[in-house]
Coordinates of C-alpha atoms and ligand atoms in Angstrom, one line a residue:
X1 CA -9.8 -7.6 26.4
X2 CA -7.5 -8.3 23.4
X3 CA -8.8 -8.4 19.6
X4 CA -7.3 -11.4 17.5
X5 CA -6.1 -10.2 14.4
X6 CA -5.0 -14.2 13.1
X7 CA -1.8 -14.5 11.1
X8 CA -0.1 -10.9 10.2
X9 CA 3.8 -10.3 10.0
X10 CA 3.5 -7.7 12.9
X11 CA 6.7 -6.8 14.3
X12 CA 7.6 -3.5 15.9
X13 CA 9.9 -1.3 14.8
X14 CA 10.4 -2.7 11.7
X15 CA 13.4 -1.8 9.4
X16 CA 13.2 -0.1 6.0
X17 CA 15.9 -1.7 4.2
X18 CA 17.2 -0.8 1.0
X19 CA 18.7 -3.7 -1.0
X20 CA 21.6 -3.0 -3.2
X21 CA 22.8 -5.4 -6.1
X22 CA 24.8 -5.0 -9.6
X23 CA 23.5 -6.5 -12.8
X24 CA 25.3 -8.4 -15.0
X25 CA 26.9 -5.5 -16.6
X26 CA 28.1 -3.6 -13.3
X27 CA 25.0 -1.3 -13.2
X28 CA 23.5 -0.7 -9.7
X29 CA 20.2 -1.2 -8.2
X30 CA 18.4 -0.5 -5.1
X31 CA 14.4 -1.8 -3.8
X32 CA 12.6 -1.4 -0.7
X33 CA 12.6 -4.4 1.7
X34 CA 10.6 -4.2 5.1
X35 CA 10.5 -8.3 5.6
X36 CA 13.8 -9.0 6.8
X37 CA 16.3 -8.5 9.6
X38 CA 19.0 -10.0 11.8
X39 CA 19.2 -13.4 13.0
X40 CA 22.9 -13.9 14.7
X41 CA 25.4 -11.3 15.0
X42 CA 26.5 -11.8 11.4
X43 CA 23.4 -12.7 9.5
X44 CA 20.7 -11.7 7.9
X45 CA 17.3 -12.7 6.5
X46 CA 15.6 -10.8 3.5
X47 CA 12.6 -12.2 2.4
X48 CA 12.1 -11.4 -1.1
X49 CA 9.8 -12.4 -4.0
X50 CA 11.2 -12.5 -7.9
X51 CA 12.7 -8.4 -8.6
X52 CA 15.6 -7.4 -10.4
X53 CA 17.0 -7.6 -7.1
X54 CA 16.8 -11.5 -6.8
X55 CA 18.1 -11.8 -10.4
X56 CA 21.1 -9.6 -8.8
X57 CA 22.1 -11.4 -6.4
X58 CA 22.1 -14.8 -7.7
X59 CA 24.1 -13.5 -10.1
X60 CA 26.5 -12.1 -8.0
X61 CA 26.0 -13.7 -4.7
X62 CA 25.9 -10.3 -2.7
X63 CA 24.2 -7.6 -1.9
X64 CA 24.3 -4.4 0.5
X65 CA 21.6 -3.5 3.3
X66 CA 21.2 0.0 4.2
X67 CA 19.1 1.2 6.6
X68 CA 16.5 3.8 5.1
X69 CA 16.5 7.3 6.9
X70 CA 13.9 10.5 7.5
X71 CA 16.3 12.3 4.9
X72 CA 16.2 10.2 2.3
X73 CA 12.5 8.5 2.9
X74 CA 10.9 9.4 -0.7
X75 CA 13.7 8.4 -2.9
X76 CA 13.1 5.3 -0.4
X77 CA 9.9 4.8 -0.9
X78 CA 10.5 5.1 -4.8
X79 CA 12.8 2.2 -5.0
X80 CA 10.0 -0.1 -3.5
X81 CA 7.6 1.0 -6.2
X82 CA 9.3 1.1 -9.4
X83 CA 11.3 -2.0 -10.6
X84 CA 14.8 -1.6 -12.3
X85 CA 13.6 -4.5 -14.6
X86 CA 11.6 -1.6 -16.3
X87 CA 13.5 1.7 -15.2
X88 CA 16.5 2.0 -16.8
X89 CA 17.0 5.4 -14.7
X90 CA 15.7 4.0 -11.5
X91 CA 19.0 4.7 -9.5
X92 CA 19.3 8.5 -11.1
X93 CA 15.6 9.3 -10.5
X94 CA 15.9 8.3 -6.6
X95 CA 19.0 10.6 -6.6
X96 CA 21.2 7.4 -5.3
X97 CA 24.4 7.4 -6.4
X98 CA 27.0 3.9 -5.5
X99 CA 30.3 2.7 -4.6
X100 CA 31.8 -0.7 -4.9
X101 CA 31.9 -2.3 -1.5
X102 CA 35.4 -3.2 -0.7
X103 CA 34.5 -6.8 0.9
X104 CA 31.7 -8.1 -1.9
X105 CA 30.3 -6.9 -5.6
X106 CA 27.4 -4.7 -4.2
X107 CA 26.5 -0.9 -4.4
X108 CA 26.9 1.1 -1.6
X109 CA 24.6 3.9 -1.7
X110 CA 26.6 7.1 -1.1
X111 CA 23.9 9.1 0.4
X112 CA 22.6 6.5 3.0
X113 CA 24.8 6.5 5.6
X114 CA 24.7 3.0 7.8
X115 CA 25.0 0.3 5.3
X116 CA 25.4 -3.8 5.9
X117 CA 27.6 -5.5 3.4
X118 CA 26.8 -9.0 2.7
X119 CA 27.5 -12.3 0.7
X120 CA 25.1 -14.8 0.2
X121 CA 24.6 -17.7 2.2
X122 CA 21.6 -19.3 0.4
X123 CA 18.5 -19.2 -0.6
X124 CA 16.0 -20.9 1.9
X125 CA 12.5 -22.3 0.9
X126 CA 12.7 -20.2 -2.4
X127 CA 12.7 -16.5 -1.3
X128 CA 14.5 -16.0 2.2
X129 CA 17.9 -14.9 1.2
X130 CA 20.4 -15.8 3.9
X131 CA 23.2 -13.6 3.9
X132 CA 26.3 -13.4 5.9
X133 CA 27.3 -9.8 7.2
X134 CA 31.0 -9.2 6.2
X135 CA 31.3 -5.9 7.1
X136 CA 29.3 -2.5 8.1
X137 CA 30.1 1.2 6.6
X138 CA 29.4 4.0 8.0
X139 CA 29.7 7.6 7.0
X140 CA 31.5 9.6 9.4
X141 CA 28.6 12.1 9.4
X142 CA 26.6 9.9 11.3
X143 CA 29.5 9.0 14.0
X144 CA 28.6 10.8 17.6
X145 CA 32.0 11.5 19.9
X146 CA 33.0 7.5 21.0
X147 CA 33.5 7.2 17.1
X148 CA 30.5 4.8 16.9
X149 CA 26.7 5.3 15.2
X150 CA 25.1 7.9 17.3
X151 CA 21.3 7.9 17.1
X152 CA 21.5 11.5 17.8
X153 CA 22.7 12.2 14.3
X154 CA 21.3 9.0 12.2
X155 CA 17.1 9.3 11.5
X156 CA 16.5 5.2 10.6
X157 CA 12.7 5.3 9.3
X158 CA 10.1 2.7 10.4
X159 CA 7.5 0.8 8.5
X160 CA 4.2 0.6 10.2
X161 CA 3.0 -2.6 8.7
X162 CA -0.7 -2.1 9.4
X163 CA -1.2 1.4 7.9
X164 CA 1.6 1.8 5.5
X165 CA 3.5 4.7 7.1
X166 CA 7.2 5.6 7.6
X167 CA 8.0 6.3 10.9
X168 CA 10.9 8.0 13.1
X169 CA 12.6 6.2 15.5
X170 CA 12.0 7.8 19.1
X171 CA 13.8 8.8 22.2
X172 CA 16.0 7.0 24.2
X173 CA 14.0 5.6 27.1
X174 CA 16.8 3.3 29.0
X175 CA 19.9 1.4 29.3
X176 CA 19.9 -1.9 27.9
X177 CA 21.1 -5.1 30.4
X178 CA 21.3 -2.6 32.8
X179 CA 17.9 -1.0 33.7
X180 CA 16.4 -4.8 34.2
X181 CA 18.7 -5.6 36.9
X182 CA 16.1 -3.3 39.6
X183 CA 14.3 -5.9 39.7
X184 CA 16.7 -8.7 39.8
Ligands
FMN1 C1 7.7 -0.3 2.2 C2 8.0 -1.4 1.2 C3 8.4 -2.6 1.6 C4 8.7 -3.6 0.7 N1 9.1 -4.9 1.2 C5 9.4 -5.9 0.4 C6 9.8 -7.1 0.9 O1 10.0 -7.3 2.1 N2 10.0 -8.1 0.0 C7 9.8 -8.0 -1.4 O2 9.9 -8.9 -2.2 N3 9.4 -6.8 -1.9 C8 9.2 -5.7 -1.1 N4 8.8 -4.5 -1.6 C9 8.6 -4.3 -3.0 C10 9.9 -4.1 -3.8 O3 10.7 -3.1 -3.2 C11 9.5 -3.6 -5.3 O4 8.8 -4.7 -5.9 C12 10.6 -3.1 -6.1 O5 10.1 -2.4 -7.2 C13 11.6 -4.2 -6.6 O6 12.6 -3.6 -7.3 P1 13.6 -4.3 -8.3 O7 12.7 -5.1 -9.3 O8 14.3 -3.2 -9.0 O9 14.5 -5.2 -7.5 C14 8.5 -3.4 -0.7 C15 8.1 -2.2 -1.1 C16 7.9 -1.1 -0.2 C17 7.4 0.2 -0.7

């Protein structure tokens, strides 16, 4: 038997991203985002209601993603409840600190290490912001041997959707187009 549970936005894993944008006078901000992700190999889908965020990037016509991690969940978490419309020290009270990204006018958030950089496409049906990827950052710290993300070193956090709860990302359980083929 299967229980109907009618329209929900259940997806699993789903990302915790963490949007950063500049105001109009260079100052950074960051907010939680867990409606989203990837939808070609350079694009991106955010879907966002109005936040200091949107007023960013329509401003500026980019913005950064970076993935939320174990380490850094709280000052996460913070940046989805506390808007930088009325927190003049929301950046300094998550302990996030930002460079420029090279490629578009966005924050990168220093101590998040994996971090999407990316210029706006458009807007579609009011509040899915489009964007295209231009270029990833990573910090070293995170890069295994091959010189590539290693999941052994990176925590990414989850968002269960249904009870609210930050998850870690698992164990490796298989090679992808590869273990399929036993029963080709
Ligand atoms: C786990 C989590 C997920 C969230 N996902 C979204 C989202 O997908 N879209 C959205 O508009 N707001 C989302 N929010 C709410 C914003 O992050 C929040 O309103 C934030 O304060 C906006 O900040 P800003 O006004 O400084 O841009 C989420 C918050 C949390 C905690």
């Amino acid at each position: 038997m299967r229980k109907n549970f009618g329209a929900k936005p259940y997806l699993y894993p789903q990302p915790v991203m963490i949007i950063g944008t500049y105001d109009e006078n260079g100052k950074a901000n960051a907010m939680n985002a867990a409606w989203g992700g990837i939808v070609g190999a350079d694009e991106i889908i955010i879907d966002m209601s109005s936040h200091k965020t949107t007023d960013n990037i329509m401003l500026h016509k980019a913005f950064t993603v970076s993935v939320a991690d174990a380490e850094h969940m709280t000052a996460c978490d913070y940046v989805g409840l506390v808007s930088g419309r009325k927190e003049e020290k929301k950046m300094e009270k998550a302990g996030f600190t930002t460079t420029e990204s090279e490629f578009v006018h966005a924050p990168i958030i220093n101590e998040l290490p994996l971090t999407l950089e990316c210029r706006l496409k458009k807007v579609i049906d009011g509040g899915k912001y489009l964007g295209r990827i231009v270029n990833v950052s990573i910090d070293e710290r995170v890069l295994g041997e091959d010189g590539e993300l290693s999941l052994e070193k990176f925590s990414p956090i989850i968002f269960d959707t249904v009870h609210a709860g930050y998850y870690r990302l698992g164990e490796r359980v298989g090679n992808a187009f590869k273990d399929g083929a036993a029963l080709k």
